[in-house]
PDB file of C-alpha atoms and ligand atoms in Angstrom:
ATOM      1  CA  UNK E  97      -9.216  -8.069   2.255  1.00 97.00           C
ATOM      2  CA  UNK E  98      -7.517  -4.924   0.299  1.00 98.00           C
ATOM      3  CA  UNK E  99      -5.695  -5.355  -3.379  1.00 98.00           C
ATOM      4  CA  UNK E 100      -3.638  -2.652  -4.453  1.00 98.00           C
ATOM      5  CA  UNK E 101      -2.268  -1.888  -7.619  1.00 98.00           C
ATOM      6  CA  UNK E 102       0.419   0.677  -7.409  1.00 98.00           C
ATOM      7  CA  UNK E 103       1.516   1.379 -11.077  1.00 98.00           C
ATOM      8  CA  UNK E 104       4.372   3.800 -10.399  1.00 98.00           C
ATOM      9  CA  UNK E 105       5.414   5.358 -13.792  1.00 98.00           C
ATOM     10  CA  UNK E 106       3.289   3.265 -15.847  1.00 98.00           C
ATOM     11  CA  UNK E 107       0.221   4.117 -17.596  1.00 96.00           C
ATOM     12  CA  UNK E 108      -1.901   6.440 -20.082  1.00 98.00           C
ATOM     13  CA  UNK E 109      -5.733   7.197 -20.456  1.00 97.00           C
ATOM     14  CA  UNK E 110      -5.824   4.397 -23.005  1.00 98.00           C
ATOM     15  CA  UNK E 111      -4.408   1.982 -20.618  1.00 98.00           C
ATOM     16  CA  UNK E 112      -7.126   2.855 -17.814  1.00 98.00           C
ATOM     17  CA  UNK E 113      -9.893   2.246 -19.942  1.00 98.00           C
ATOM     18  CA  UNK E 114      -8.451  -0.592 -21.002  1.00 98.00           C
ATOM     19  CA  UNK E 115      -7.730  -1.815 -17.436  1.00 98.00           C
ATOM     20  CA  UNK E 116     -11.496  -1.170 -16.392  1.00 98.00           C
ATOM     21  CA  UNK E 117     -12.902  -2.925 -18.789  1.00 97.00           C
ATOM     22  CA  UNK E 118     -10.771  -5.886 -17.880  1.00 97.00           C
ATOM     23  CA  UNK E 119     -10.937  -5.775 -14.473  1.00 98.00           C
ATOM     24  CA  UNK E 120     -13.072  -8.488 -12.238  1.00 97.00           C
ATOM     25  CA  UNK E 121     -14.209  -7.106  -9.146  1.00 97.00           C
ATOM     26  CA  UNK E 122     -15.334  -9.588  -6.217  1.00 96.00           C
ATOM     27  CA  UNK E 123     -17.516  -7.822  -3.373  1.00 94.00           C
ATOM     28  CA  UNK E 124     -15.793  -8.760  -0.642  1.00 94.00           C
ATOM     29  CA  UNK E 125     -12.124  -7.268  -1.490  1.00 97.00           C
ATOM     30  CA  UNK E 126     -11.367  -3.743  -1.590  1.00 98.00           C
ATOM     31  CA  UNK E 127      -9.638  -2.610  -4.236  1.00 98.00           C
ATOM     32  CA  UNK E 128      -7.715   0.441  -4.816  1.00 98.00           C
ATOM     33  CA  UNK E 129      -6.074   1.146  -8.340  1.00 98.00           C
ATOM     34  CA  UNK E 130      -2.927   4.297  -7.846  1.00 98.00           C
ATOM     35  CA  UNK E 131      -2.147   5.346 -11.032  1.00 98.00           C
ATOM     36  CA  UNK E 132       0.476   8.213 -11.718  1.00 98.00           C
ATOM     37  CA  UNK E 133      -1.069  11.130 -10.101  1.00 98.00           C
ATOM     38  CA  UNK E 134      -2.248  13.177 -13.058  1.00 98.00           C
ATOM     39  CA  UNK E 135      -4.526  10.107 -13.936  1.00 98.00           C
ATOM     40  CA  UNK E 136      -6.390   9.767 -11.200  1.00 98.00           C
ATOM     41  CA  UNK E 137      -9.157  11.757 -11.883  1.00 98.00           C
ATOM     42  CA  UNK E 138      -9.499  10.043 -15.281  1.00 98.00           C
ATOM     43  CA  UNK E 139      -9.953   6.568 -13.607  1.00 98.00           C
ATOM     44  CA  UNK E 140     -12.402   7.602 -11.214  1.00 98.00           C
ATOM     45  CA  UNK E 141     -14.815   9.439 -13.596  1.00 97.00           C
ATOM     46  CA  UNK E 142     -14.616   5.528 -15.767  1.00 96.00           C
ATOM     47  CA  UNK E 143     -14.320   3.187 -12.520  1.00 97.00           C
ATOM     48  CA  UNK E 144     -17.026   1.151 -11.934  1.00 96.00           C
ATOM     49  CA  UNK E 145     -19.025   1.005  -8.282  1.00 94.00           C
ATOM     50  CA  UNK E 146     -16.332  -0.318  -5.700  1.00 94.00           C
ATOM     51  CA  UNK E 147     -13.342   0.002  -7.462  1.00 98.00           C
ATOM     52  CA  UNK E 148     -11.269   3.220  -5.488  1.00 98.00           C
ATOM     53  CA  UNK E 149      -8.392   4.872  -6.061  1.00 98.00           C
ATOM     54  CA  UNK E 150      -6.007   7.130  -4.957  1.00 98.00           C
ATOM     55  CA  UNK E 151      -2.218   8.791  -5.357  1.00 98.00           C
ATOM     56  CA  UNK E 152       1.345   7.313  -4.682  1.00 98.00           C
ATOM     57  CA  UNK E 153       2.447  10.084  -2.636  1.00 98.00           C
ATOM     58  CA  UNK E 154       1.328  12.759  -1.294  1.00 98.00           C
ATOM     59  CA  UNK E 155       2.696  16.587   0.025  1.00 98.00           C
ATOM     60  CA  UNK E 156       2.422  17.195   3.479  1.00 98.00           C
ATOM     61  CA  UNK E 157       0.937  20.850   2.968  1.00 98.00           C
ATOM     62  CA  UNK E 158      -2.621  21.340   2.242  1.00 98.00           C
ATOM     63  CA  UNK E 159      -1.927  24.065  -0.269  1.00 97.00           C
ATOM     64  CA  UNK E 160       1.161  26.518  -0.611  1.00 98.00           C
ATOM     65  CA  UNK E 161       4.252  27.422  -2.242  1.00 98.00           C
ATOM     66  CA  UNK E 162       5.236  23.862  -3.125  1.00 98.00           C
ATOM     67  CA  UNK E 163       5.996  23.484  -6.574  1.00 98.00           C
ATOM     68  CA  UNK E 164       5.869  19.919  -7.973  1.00 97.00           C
ATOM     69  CA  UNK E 165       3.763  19.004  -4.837  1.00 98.00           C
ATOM     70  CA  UNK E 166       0.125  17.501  -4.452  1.00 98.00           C
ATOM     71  CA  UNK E 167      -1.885  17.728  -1.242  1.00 98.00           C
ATOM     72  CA  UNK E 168      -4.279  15.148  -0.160  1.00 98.00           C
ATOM     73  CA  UNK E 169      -7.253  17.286  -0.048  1.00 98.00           C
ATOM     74  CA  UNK E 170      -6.878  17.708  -3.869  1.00 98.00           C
ATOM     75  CA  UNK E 171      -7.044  13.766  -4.404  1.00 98.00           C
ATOM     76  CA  UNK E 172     -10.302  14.073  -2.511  1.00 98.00           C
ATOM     77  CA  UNK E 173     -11.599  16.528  -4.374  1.00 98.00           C
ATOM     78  CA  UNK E 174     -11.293  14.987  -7.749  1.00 98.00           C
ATOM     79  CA  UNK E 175     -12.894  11.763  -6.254  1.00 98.00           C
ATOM     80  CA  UNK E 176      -9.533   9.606  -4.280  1.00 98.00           C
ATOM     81  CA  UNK E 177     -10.029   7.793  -1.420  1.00 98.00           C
ATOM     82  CA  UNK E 178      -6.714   6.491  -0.857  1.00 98.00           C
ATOM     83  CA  UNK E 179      -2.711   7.460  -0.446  1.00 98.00           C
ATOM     84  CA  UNK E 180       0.375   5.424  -0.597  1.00 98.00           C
ATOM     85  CA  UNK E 181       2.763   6.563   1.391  1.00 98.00           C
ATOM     86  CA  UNK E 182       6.579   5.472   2.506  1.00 98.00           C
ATOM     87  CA  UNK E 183       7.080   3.408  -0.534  1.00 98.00           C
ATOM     88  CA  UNK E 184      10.466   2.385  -0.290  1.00 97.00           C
ATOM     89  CA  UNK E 185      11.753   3.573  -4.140  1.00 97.00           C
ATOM     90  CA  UNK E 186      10.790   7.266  -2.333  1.00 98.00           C
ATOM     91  CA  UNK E 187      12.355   6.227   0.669  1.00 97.00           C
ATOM     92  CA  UNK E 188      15.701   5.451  -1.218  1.00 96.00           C
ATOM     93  CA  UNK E 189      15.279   7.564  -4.102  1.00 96.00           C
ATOM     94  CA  UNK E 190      13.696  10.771  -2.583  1.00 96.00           C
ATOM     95  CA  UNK E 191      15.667   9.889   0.869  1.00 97.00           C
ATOM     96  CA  UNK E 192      12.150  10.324   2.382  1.00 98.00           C
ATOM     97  CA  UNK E 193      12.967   9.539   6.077  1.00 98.00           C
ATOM     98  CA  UNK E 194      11.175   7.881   8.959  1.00 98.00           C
ATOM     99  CA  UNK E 195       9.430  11.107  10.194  1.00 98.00           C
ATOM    100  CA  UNK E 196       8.400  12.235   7.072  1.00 98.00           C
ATOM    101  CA  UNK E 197       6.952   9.841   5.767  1.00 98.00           C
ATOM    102  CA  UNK E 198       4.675   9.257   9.504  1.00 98.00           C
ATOM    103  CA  UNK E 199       3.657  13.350   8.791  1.00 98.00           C
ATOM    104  CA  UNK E 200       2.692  12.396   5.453  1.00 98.00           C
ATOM    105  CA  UNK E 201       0.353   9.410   7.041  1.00 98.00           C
ATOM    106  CA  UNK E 202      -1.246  12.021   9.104  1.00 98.00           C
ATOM    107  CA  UNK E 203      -1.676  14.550   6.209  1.00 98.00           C
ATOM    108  CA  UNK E 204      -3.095  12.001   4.126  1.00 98.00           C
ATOM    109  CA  UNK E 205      -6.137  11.822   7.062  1.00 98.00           C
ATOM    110  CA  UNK E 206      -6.539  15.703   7.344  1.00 98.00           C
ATOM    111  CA  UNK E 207      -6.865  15.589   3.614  1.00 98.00           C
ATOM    112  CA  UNK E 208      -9.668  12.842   3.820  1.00 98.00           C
ATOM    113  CA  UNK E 209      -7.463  10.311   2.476  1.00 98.00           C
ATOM    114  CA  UNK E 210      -6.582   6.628   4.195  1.00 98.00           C
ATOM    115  CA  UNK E 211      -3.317   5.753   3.562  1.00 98.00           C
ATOM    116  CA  UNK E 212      -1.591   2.458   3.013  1.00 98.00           C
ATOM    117  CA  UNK E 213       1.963   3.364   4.915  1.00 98.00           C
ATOM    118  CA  UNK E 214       4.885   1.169   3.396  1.00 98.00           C
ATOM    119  CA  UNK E 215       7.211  -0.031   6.211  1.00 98.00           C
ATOM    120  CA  UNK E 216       9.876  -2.501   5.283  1.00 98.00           C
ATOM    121  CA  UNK E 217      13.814  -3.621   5.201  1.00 98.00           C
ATOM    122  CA  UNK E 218      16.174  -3.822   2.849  1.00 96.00           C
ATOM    123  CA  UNK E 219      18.237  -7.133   1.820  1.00 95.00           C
ATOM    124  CA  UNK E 220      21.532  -5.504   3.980  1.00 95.00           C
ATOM    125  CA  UNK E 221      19.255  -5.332   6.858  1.00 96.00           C
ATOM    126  CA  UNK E 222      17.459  -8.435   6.432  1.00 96.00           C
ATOM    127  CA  UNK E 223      20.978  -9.857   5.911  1.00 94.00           C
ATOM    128  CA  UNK E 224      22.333  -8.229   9.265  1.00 97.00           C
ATOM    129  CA  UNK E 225      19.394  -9.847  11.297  1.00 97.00           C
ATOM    130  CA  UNK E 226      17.844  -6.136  11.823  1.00 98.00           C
ATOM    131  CA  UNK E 227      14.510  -6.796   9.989  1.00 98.00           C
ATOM    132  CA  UNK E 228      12.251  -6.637  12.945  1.00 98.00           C
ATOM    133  CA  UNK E 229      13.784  -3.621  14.640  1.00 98.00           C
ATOM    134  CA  UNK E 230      13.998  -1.691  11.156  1.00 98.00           C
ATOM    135  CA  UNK E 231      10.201  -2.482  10.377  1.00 98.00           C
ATOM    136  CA  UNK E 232       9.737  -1.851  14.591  1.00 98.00           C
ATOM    137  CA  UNK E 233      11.345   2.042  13.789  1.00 98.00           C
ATOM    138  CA  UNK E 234       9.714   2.649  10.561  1.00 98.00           C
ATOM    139  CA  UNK E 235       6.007   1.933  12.519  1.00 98.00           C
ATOM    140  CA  UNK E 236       6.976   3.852  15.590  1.00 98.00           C
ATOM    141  CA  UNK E 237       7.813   6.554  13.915  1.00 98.00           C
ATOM    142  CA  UNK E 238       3.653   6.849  12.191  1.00 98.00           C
ATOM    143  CA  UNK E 239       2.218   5.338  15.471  1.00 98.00           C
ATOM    144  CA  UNK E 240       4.364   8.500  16.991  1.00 98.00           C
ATOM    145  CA  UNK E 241       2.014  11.071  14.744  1.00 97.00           C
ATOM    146  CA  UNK E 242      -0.810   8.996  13.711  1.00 98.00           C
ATOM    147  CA  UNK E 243      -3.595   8.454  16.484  1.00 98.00           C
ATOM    148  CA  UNK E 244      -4.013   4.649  16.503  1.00 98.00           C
ATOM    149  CA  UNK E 245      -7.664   4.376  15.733  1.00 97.00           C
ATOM    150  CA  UNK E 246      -7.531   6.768  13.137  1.00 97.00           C
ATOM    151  CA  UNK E 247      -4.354   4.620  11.569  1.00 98.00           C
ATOM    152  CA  UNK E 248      -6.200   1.729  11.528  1.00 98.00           C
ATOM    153  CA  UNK E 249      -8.529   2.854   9.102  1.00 98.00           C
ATOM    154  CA  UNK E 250      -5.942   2.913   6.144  1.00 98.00           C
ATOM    155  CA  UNK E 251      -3.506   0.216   6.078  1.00 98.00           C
ATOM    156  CA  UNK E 252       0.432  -0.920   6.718  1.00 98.00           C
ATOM    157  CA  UNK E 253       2.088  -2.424   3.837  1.00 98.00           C
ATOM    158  CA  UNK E 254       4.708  -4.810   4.549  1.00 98.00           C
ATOM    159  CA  UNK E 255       7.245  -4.532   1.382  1.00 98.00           C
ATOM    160  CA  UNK E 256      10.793  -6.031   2.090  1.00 97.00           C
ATOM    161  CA  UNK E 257      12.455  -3.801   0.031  1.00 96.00           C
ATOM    162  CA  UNK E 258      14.212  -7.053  -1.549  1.00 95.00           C
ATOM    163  CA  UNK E 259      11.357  -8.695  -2.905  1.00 94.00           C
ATOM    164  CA  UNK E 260      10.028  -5.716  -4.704  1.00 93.00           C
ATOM    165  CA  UNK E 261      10.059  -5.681  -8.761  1.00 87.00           C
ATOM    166  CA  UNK E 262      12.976  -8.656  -8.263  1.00 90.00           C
ATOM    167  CA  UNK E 263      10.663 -11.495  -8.615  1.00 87.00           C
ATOM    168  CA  UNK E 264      11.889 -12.924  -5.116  1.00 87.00           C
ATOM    169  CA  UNK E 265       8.890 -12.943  -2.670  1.00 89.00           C
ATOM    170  CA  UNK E 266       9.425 -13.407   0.853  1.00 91.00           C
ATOM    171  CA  UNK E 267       8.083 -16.809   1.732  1.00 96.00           C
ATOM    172  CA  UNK E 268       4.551 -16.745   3.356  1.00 97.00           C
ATOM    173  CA  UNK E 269       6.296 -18.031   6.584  1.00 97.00           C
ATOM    174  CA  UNK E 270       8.694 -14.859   6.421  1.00 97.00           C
ATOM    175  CA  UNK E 271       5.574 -12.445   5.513  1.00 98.00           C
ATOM    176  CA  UNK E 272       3.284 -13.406   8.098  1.00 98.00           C
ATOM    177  CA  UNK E 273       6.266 -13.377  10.971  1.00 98.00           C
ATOM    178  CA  UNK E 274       6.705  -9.906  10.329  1.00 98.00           C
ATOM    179  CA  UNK E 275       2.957  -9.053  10.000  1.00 98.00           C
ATOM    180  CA  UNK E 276       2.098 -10.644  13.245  1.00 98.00           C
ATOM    181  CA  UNK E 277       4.588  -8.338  14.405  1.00 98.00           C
ATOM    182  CA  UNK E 278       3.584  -5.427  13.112  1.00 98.00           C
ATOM    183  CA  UNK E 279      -0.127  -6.210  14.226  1.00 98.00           C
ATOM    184  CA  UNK E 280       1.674  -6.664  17.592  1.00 98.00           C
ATOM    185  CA  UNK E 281       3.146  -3.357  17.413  1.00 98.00           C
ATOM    186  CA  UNK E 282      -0.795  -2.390  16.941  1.00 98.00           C
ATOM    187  CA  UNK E 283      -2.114  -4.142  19.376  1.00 98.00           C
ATOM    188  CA  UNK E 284       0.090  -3.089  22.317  1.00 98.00           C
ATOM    189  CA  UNK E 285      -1.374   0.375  21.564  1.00 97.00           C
ATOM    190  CA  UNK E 286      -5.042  -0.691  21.137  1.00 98.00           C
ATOM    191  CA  UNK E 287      -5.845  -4.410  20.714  1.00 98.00           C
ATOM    192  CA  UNK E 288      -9.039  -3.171  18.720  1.00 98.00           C
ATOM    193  CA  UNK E 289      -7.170  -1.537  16.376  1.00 98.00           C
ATOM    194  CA  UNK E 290      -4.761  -4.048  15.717  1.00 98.00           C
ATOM    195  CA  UNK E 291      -7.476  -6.372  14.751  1.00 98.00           C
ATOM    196  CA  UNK E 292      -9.276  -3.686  12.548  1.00 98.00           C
ATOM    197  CA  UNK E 293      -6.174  -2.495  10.080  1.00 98.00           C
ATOM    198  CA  UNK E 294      -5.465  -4.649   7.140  1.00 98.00           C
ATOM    199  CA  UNK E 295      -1.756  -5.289   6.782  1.00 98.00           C
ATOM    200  CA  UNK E 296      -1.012  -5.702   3.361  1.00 98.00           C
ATOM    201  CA  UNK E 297       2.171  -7.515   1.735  1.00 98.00           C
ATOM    202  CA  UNK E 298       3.888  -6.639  -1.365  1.00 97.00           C
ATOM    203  CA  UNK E 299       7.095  -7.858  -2.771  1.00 96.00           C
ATOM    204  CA  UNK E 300       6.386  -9.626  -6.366  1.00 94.00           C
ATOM    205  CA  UNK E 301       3.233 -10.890  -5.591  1.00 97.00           C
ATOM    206  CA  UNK E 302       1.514 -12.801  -8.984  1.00 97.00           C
ATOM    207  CA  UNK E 303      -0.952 -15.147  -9.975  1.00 97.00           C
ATOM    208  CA  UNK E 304       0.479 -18.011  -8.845  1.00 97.00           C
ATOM    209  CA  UNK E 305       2.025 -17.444  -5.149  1.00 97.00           C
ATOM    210  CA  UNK E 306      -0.931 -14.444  -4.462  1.00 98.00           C
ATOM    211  CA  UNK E 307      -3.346 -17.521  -2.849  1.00 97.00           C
ATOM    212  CA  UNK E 308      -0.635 -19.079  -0.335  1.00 97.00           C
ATOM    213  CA  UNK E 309       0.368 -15.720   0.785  1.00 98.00           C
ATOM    214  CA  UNK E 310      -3.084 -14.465   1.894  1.00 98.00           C
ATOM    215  CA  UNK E 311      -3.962 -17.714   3.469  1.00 98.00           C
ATOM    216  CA  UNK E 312      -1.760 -16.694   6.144  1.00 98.00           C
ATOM    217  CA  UNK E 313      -3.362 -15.426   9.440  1.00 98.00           C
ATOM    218  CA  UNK E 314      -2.131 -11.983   9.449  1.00 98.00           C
ATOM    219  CA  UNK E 315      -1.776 -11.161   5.811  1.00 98.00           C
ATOM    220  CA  UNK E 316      -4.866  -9.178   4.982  1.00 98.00           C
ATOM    221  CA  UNK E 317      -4.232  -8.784   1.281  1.00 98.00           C
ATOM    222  CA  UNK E 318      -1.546  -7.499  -1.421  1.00 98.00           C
ATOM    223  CA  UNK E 319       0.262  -4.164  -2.784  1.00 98.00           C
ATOM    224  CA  UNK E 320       0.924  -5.101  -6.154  1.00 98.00           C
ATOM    225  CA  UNK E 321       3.474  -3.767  -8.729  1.00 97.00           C
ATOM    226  CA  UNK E 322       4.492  -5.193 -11.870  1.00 96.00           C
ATOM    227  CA  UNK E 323       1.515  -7.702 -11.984  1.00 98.00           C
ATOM    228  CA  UNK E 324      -1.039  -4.953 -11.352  1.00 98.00           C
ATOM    229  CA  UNK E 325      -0.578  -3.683 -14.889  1.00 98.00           C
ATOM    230  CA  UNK E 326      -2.490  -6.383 -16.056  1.00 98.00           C
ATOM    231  CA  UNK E 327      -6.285  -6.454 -15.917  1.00 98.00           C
ATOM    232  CA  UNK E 328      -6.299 -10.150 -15.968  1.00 98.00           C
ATOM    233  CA  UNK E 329      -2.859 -11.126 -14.006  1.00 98.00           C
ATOM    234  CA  UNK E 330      -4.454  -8.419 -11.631  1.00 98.00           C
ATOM    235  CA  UNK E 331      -8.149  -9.954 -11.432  1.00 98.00           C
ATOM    236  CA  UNK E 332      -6.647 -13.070 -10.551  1.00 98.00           C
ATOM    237  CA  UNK E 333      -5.081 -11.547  -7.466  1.00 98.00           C
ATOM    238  CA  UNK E 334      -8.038  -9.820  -6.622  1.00 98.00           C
ATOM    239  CA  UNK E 335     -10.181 -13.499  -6.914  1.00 98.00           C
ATOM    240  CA  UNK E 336      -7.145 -15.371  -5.290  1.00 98.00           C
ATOM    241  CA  UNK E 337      -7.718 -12.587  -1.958  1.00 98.00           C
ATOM    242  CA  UNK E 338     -11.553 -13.719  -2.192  1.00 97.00           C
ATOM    243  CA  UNK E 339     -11.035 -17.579  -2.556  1.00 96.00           C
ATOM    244  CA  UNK E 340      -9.435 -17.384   1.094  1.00 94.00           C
ATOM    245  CA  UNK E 341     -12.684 -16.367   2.164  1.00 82.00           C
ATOM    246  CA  UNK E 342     -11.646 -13.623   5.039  1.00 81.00           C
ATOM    247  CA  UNK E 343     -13.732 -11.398   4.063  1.00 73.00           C
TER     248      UNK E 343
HETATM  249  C1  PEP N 622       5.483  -2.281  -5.230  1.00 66.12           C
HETATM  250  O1  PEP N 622       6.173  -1.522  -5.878  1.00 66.12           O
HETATM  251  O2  PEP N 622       4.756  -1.812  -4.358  1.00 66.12           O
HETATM  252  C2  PEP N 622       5.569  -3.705  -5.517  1.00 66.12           C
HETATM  253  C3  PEP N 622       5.172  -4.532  -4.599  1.00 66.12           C
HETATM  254  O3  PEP N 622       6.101  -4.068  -6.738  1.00 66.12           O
HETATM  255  P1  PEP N 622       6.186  -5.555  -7.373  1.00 66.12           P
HETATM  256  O4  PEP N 622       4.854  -6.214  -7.140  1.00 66.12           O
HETATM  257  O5  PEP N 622       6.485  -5.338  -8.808  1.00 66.12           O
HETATM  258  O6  PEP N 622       7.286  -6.266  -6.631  1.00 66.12           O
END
């Protein structure tokens, strides 16, 4: 199992040390903390053993005349493991498209970063009935530039745009329809990839509705927003991934 806690524009050196010494790890879940970039070398010099981080974005270059940008191989080199990519506020608010955010998956591995590549529709799609073949075009587009194997060691995170930071989650029925899905999309590529990536959901995931939604097959942990602010709301998620036991 993999938590995330993406905390977007939130945050301050005060608040990470606050967060670590909060924070419950379990040993069998994975979990990454992405703080605004600038941080993330303070929280890995104070994290304790196990607990990774990484950056919410990423350039595509490895170094260059690209003012404002960050490449992956500097995340590495101040001690991140991990890069979001394709979140869906830089998707709509940075009009990031398909393509780049699939070169921006495979820039995140030639920088030595895995990252967790955000796929997901918005209500109007949803709406329309176009969920699956949105989600379907968003993947091909990474499994396009992104070797399979090497893809499934980061992750796909399944955020319906329309459940993010709204306090709607989709139900676990709706979740794990469209990660079985996506792991399908996998798997008719290379079967042992498919079972090897974890497919992570986000979407408002708390507390209280974190343990139903990893209990389902194909859900292989959480991307977490609002609640991952919180060391404690946070730990719970992290212990509610362990209870189910996957591992
Ligand atoms: C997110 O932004 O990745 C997210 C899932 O946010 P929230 O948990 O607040 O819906």
């Amino acid at each position: 199992m993999l938590v995330a806690a993406n905390w977007k524009m939130h945050g301050s050196k005060a608040h990470i040390h606050e967060f670590v010494d909060g924070l419950r790890l379990v040993e069998d879940v994975d979990v990454v903390v992405f703080p605004p970039s600038v941080f993330v070398q303070e929280l890995v010099q104070c994290a304790p053993a196990g607990l990774l981080s990484g950056i919410q974005d990423i350039g595509i270059q490895p170094q260059g005349a690209h003012t404002g940008e960050v490449a992956a191989e500097m995340v590495a080199e101040v001690g991140g493991t991990w890069s979001i990519v394709g979140h869906s506020e830089r998707r709509i608010m940075q009009a990031e498209t398909d393509d780049l955010v699939a070169t921006k998956a495979s820039a995140a591995f030639r920088g030595g970063l895995r990252p967790i590549v955000c796929v997901g529709e918005t209500l109007s799609e949803r709406e329309a009935g176009h969920e699956l073949a949105v989600v379907e075009r968003q993947l091909a587009a990474v499994l396009d530039r992104v070797d399979v194997n090497d893809l499934a060691e980061g992750a796909i995170g399944y955020e319906p745009v329309w459940a993010i930071g709204t306090g709607k989650t989709a139900t676990p029925a709706q979740a794990q329809e469209m990660h079985a899905f996506i792991r399908a999309q996998i798997a008719a590529e290379s079967p042992r990839a498919a079972d090897a990536i974890r497919i992570v959901y986000g979407g408002s995931v708390k507390p209280d509705n974190a343990a139903e939604l990893f209990s389902e097959a194909d859900i292989d942990g959480g991307l977490v927003g609002g609640a991952s602010l919180k060391a404690d709301e946070f730990s719970a998620i992290v212990s509610a991934a362990d209870a189910v036991g996957k591992g």
